[in-house]
PDB file of C-alpha atoms in Angstrom:
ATOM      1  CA  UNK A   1       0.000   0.000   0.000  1.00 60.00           C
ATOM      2  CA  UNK A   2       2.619   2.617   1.060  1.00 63.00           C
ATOM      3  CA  UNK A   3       4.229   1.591  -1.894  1.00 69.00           C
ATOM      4  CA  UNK A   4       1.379   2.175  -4.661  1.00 70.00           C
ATOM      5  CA  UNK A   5       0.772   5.729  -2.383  1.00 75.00           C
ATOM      6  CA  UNK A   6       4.812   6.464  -3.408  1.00 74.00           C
ATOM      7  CA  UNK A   7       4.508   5.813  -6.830  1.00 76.00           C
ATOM      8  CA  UNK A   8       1.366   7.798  -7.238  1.00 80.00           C
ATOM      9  CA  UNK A   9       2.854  10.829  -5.685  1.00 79.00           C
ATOM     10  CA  UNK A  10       6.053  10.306  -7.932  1.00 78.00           C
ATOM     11  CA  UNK A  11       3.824  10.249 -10.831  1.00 83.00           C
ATOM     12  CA  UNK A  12       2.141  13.391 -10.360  1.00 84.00           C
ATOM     13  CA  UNK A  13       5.043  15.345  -9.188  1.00 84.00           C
ATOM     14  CA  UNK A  14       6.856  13.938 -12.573  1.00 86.00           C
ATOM     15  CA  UNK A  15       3.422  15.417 -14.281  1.00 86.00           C
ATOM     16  CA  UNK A  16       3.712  18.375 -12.186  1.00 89.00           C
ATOM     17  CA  UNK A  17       7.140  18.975 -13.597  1.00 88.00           C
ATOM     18  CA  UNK A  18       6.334  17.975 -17.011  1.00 89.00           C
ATOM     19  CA  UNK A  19       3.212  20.590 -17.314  1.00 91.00           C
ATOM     20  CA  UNK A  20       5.024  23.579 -15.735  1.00 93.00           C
ATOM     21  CA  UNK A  21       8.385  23.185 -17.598  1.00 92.00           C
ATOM     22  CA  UNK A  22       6.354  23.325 -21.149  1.00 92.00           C
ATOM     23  CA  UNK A  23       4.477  26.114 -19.714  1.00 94.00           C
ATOM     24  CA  UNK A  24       7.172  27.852 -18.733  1.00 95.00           C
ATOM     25  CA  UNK A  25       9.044  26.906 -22.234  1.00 93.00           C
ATOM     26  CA  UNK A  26       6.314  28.110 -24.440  1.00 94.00           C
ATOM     27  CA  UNK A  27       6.074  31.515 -22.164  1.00 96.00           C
ATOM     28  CA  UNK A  28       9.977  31.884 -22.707  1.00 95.00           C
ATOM     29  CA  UNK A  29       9.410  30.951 -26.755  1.00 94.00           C
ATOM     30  CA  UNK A  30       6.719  33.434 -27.053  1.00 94.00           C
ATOM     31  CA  UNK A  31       8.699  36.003 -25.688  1.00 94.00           C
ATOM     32  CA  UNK A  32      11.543  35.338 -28.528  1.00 94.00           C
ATOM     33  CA  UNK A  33       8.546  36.417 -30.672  1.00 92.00           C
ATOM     34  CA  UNK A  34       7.338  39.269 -28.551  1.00 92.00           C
ATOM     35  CA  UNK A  35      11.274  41.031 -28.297  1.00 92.00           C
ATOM     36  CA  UNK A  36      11.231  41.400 -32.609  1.00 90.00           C
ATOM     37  CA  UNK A  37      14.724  39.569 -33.176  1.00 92.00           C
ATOM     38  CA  UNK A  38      14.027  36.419 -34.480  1.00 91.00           C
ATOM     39  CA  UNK A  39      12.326  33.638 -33.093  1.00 90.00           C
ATOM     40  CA  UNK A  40      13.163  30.258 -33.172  1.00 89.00           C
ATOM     41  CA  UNK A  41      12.506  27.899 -36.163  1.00 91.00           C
ATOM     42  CA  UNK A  42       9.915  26.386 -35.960  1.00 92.00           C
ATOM     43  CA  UNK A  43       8.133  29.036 -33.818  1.00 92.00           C
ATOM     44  CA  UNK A  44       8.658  31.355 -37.260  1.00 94.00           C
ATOM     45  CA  UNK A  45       7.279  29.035 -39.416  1.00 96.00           C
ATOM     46  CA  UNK A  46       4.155  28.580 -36.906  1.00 95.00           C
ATOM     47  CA  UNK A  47       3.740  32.190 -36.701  1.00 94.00           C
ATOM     48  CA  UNK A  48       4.052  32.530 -40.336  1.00 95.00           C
ATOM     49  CA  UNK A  49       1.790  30.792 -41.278  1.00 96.00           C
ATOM     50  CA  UNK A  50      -1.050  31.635 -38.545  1.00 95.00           C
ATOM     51  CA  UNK A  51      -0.273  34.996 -39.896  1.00 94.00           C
ATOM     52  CA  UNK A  52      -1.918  33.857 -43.395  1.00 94.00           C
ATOM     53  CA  UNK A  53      -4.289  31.396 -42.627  1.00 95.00           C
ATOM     54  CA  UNK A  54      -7.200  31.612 -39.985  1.00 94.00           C
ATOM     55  CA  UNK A  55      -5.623  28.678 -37.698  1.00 94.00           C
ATOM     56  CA  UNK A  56      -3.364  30.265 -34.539  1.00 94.00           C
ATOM     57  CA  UNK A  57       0.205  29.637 -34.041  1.00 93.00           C
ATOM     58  CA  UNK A  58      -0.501  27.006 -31.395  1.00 92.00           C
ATOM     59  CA  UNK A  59      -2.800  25.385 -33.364  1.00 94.00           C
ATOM     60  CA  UNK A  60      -0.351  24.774 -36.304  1.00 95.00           C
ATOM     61  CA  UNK A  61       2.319  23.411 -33.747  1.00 93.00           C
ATOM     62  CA  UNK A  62       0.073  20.778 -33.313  1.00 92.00           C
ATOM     63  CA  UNK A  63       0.060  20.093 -37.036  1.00 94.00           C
ATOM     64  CA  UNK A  64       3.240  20.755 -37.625  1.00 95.00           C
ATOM     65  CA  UNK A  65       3.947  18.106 -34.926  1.00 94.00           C
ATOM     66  CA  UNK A  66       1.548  15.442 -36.405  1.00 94.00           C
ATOM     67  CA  UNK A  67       3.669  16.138 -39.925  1.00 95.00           C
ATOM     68  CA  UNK A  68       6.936  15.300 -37.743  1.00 95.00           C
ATOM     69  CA  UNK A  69       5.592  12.012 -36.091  1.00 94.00           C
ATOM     70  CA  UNK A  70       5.117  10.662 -39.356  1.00 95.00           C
ATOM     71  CA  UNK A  71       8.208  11.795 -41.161  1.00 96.00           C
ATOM     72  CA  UNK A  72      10.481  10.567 -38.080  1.00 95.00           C
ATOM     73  CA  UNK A  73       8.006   6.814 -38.498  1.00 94.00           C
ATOM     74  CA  UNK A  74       9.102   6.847 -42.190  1.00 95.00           C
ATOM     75  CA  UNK A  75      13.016   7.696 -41.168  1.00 95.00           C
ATOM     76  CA  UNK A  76      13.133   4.814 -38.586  1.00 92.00           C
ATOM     77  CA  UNK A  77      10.746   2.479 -40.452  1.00 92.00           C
ATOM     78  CA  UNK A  78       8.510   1.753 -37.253  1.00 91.00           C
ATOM     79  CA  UNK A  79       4.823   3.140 -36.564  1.00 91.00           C
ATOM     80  CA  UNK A  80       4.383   6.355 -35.405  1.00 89.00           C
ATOM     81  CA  UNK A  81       5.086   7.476 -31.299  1.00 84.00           C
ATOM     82  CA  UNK A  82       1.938   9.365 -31.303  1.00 86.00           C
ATOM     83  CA  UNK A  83       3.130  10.051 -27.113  1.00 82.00           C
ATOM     84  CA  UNK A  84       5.154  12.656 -29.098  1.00 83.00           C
ATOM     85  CA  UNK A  85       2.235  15.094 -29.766  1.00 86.00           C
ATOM     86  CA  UNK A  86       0.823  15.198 -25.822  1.00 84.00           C
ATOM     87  CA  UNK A  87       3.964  17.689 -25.621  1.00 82.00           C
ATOM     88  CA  UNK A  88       3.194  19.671 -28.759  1.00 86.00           C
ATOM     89  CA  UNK A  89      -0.462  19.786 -27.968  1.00 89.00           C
ATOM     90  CA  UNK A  90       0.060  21.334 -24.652  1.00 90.00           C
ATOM     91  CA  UNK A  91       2.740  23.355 -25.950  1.00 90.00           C
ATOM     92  CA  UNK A  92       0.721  25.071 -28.707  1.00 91.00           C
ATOM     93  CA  UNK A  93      -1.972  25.786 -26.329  1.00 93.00           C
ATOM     94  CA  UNK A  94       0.668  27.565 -24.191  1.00 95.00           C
ATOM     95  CA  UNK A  95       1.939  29.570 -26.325  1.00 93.00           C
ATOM     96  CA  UNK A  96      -0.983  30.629 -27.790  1.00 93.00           C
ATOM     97  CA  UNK A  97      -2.237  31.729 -24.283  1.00 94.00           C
ATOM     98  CA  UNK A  98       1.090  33.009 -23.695  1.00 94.00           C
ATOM     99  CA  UNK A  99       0.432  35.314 -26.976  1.00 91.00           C
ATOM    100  CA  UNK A 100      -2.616  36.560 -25.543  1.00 89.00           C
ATOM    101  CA  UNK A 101      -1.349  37.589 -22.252  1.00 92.00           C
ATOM    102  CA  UNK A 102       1.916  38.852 -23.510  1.00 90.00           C
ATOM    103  CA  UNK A 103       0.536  40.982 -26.117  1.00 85.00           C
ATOM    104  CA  UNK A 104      -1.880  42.876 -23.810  1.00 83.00           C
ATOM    105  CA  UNK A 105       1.472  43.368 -21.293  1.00 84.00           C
ATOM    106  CA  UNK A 106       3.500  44.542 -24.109  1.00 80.00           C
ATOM    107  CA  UNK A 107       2.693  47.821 -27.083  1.00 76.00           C
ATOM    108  CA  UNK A 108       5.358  48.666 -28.999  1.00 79.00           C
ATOM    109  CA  UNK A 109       8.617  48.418 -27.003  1.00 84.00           C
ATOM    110  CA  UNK A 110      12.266  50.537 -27.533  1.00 88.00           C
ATOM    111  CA  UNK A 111      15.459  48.525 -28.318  1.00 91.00           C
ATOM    112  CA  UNK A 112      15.908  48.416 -24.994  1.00 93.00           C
ATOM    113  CA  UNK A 113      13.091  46.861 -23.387  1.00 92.00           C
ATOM    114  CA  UNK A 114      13.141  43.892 -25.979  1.00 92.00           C
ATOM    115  CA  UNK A 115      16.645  43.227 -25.333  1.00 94.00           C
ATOM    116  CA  UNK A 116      15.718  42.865 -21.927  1.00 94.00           C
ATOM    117  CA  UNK A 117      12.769  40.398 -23.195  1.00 94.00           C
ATOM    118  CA  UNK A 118      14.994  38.582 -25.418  1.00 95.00           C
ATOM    119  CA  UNK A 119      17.345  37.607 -22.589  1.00 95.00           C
ATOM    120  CA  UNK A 120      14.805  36.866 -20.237  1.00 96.00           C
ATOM    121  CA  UNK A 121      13.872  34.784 -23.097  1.00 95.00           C
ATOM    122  CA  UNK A 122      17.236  32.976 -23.393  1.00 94.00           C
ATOM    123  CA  UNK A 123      16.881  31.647 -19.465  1.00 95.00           C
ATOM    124  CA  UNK A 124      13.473  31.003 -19.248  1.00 96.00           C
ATOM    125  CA  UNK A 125      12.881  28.557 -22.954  1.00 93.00           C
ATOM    126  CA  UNK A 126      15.663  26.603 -21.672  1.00 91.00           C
ATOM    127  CA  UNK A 127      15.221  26.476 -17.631  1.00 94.00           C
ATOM    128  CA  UNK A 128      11.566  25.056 -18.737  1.00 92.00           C
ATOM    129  CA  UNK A 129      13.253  22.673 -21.358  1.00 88.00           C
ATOM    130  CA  UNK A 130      15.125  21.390 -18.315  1.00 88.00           C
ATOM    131  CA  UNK A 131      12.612  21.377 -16.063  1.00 90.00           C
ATOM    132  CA  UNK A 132       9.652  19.341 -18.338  1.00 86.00           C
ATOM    133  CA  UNK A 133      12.855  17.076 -19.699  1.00 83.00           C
ATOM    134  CA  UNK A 134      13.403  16.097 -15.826  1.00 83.00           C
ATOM    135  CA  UNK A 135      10.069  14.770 -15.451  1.00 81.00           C
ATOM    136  CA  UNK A 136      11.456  12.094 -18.236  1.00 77.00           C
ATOM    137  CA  UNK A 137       7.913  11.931 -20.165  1.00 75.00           C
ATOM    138  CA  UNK A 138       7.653  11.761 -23.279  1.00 71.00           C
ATOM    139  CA  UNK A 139       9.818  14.151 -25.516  1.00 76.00           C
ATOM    140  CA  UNK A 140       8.095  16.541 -28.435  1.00 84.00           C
ATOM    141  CA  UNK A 141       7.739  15.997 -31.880  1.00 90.00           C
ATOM    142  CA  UNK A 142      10.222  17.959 -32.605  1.00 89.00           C
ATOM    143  CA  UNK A 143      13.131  16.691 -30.296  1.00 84.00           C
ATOM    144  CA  UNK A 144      11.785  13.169 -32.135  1.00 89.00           C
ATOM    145  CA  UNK A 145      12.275  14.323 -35.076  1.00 92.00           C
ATOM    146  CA  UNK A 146      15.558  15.686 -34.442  1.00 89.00           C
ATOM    147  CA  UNK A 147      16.463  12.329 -33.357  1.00 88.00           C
ATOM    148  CA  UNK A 148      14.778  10.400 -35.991  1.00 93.00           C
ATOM    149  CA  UNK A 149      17.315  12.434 -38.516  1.00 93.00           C
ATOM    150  CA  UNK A 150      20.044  11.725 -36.112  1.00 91.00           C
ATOM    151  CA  UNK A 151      19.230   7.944 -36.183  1.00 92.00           C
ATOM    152  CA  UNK A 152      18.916   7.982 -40.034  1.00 94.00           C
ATOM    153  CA  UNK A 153      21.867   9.139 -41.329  1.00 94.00           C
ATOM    154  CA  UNK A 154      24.390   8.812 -38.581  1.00 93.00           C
ATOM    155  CA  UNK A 155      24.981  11.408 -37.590  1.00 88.00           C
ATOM    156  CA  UNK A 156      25.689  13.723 -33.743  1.00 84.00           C
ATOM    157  CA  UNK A 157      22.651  15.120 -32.112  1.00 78.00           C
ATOM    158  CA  UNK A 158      24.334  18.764 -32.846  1.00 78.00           C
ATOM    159  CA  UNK A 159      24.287  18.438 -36.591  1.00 86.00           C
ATOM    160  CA  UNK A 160      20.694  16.786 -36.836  1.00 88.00           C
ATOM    161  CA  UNK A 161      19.410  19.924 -35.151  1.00 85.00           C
ATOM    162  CA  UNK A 162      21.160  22.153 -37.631  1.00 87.00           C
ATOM    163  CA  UNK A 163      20.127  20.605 -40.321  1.00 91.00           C
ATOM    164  CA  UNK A 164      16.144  20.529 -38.969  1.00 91.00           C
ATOM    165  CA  UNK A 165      16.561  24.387 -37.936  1.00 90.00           C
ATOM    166  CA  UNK A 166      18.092  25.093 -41.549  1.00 91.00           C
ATOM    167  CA  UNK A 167      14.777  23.148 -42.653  1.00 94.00           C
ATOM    168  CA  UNK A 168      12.442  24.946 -40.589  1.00 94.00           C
ATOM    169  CA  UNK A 169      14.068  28.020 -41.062  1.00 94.00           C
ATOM    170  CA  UNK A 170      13.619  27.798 -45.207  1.00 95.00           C
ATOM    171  CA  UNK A 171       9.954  27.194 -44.813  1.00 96.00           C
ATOM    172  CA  UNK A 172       9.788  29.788 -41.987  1.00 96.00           C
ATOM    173  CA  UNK A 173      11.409  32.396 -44.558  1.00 95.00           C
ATOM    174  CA  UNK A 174       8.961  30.932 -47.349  1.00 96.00           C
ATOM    175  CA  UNK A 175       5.487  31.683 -45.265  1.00 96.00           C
ATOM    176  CA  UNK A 176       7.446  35.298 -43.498  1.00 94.00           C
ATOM    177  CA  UNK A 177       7.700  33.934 -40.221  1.00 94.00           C
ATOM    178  CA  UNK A 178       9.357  36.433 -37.788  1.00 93.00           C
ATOM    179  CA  UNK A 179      13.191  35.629 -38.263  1.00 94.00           C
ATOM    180  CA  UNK A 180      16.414  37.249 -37.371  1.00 92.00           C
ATOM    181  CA  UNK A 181      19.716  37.634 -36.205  1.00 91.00           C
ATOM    182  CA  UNK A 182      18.644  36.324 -33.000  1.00 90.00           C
ATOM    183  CA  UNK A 183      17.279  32.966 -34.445  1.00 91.00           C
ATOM    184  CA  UNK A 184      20.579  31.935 -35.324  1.00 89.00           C
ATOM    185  CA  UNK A 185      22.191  33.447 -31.823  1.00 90.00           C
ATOM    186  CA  UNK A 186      19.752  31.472 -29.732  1.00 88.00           C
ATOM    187  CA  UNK A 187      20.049  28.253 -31.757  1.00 84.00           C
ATOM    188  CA  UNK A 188      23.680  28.310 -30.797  1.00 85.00           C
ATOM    189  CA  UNK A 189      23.214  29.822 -27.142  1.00 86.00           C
ATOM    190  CA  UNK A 190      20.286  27.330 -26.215  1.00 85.00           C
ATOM    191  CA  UNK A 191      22.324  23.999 -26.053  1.00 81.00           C
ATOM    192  CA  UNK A 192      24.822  25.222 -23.490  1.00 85.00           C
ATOM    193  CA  UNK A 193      22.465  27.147 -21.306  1.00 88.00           C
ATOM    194  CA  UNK A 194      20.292  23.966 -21.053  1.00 86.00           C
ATOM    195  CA  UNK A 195      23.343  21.774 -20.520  1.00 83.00           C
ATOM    196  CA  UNK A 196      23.957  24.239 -17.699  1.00 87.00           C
ATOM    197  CA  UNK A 197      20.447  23.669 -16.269  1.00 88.00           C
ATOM    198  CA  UNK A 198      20.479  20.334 -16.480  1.00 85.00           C
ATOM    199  CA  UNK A 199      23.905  19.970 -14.644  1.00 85.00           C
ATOM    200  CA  UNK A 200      22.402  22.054 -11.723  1.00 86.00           C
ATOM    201  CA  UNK A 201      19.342  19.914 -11.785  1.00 77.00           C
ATOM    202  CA  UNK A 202      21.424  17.041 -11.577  1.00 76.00           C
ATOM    203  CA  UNK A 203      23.446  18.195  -8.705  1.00 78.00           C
ATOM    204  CA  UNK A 204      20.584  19.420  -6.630  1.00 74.00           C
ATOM    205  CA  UNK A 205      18.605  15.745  -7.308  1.00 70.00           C
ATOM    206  CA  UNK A 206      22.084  14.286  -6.195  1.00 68.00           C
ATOM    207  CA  UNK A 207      22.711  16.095  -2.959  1.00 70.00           C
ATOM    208  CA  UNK A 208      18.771  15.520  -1.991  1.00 65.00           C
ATOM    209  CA  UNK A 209      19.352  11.751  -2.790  1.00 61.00           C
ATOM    210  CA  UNK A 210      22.455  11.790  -0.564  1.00 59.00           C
ATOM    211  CA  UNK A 211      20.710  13.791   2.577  1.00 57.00           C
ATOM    212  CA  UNK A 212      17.780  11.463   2.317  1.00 53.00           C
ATOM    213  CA  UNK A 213      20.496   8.629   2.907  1.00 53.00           C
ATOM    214  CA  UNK A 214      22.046  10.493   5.761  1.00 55.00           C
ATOM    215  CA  UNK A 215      19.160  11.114   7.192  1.00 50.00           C
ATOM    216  CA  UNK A 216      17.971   7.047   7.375  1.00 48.00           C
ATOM    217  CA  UNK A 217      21.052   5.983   8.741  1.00 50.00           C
TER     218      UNK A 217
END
């Protein structure tokens, strides 16, 4: 019994993680948007085309991501993870309420005060990335497809992503999603400030697991 009552709790603080780190991620992508330097990839190519078509930008994150779980089934020859698109689902309905909230916050803003929102930016998109990859649920369509390209042709984790952001960042420039110089600066800023995230997460986990063994002998 007291075990069944553990593993419940550990379930919903792992969902507990999982919700608020893509909350906090879509909040932190939206504001890449908001700050006017160039979002992210496949945010520009979202935005783009919600810009021209009647669907939001959330809602074609969700399609986008049903477009990805099939490609990455056709690159590794199995049937689609369809687990992939909880995390894009609840993502695109994030940052679509992010939009809402952040445009009413923010009129038109001096260099300035969108530098300041593009660094926040730069913390917060990967602090929730580190904090909804702890909860070790299922990853997004894009990080699947990322790794379904990886898989494919052999090659590191680094240059799959490239090559998917070069992708996304065509079709972005195709539909005039909101890029910049900044898409390219956070693309090669986000890695390292999530490994550095994760590393603290890590630690922290690792000192709570030794105190807990402390404290039972």
């Amino acid at each position: 019994m007291r075990n069944d009552r553990m593993k419940i709790i550990s379930c919903l603080k792992r969902a507990a993680a999982y919700i608020l780190g893509v909350w906090i991620l879509a909040l932190g992508q939206r504001m890449f948007v908001v700050a006017c330097f160039g979002a992210g990839s496949l945010d520009a190519f979202c935005v783009g085309l919600a810009d021209r078509t009647a669907l939001t930008a959330g809602q074609w994150v969700a399609v986008s991501a049903f477009v990805m779980m099939l490609i990455s089934a056709v690159l590794l020859r199995r049937k689609p993870d369809f687990l992939v698109l909880l995390s894009s689902y609840i993502f695109g309905l994030f940052f679509d309420f992010w939009g809402g909230i952040l445009a009413e916050m923010f009129g038109p803003m001096g260099f300035l005060m969108r530098l300041i929102v593009y660094f926040a930016a730069l913390l917060l998109a990967p602090f929730g990335t580190a904090v909804y990859f702890s909860s070790n649920f299922s990853k997004s369509a894009f990080d699947e497809f990322i790794m379904a390209v990886k898989e494919r042709f052999n090659l590191s984790v680094r240059k799959a992503k490239i090559i998917v952001d070069v992708i996304f960042c065509i079709l972005a420039f195709v539909v005039g999603g909101p890029l910049g110089p900044a898409t390219v600066i956070t693309a090669a800023l986000f890695g390292p400030i999530l490994q550095g995230f994760m590393e603290i997460h890590y630690k922290a986990r690792l000192r709570k697991k030794l105190e807990a063994s402390i404290h039972v002998k």
